Steps between C-alpha positions, in 0.01 A plus 500: 500500500444760223677760713802274532507435136497869433782570738705217341425637157619865607814351648577312183439802286712727713789241505515476110789706364303613201138543416534398123765432247409603136644565161390831355570701202653849569303757298661818633722654760284712740789632702851410595381230753165409338379314196180481310422127420252274330388171661239284339340810318507697830708821520666569840804697649759340714741694723838312531524380863765642727609793291387861450620721211506864629229684329664837570813409308391522139853402369504169710124442420572530121815276513295228694217521250746470215662197673171334529389587143660187376208307679222648276359202301679243701349252746618522864443293802325680791486352855212727650548579868208734544285805363540862608233740357414269227867443375644149537828487690735226395834354413547536132741262301621516147637150420586438870656848546350703781429853366524654850857381510568665168348826616677526837828371371504787233390756758166546323282432802520490870444171708188563713524219770137434461593130480849478657755386244890489577589481131331819412623665807853400406456625150371830609794542728735408211322752272521778763881425566568526121279791449289332229175651352292679749790478749753682274448839657514396862781679701773234526806673340773528735591880451161621451403747770162469684330691781530190729855415392614236260265193493779291347684536832182374692495136629183428305665551157833327606296196642284499178817500285670211696182298496482546106854417467480195733170382334583601147542135360183400691296784370619445132405126531161614632437725205531196258300270729186353357151524617550241785567731788 
């Protein structure tokens, strides 16, 4: 009987979309994708779920930290999904606006696919196609020579551009969508 209850409990815990939802005060920006927060007098760090700000690109890392600087001293909602090396991993919202969406849309972070999310995938594709943020120096200019030929002529970039043009309205609506996704 106890074993069956344990199995049922484990199943329910695994089926839950989040481990906890909390309101926390942002104390500092630790990195372009990480915040230091305070919850009930306990300090902790939270990494924004599904994004990674490149640590080797100082310009983008600084821009991401500056974009998040407005959070210091404000209360955010965090849906905690897990813990990695003592750092909480969660979706972070400021007044129902998902911070991962803001970072990916502006090209300040990459979508990581740790937790599949079509919206973030589409936003990264949009940022890449428009060479925004960390994607501004990728080789997509039509007349730019490369060792492997012109990537703007490749099927991938043509397909990406078509997809972005086709879904531009849907992507723009998704950017302004509130927390209910």
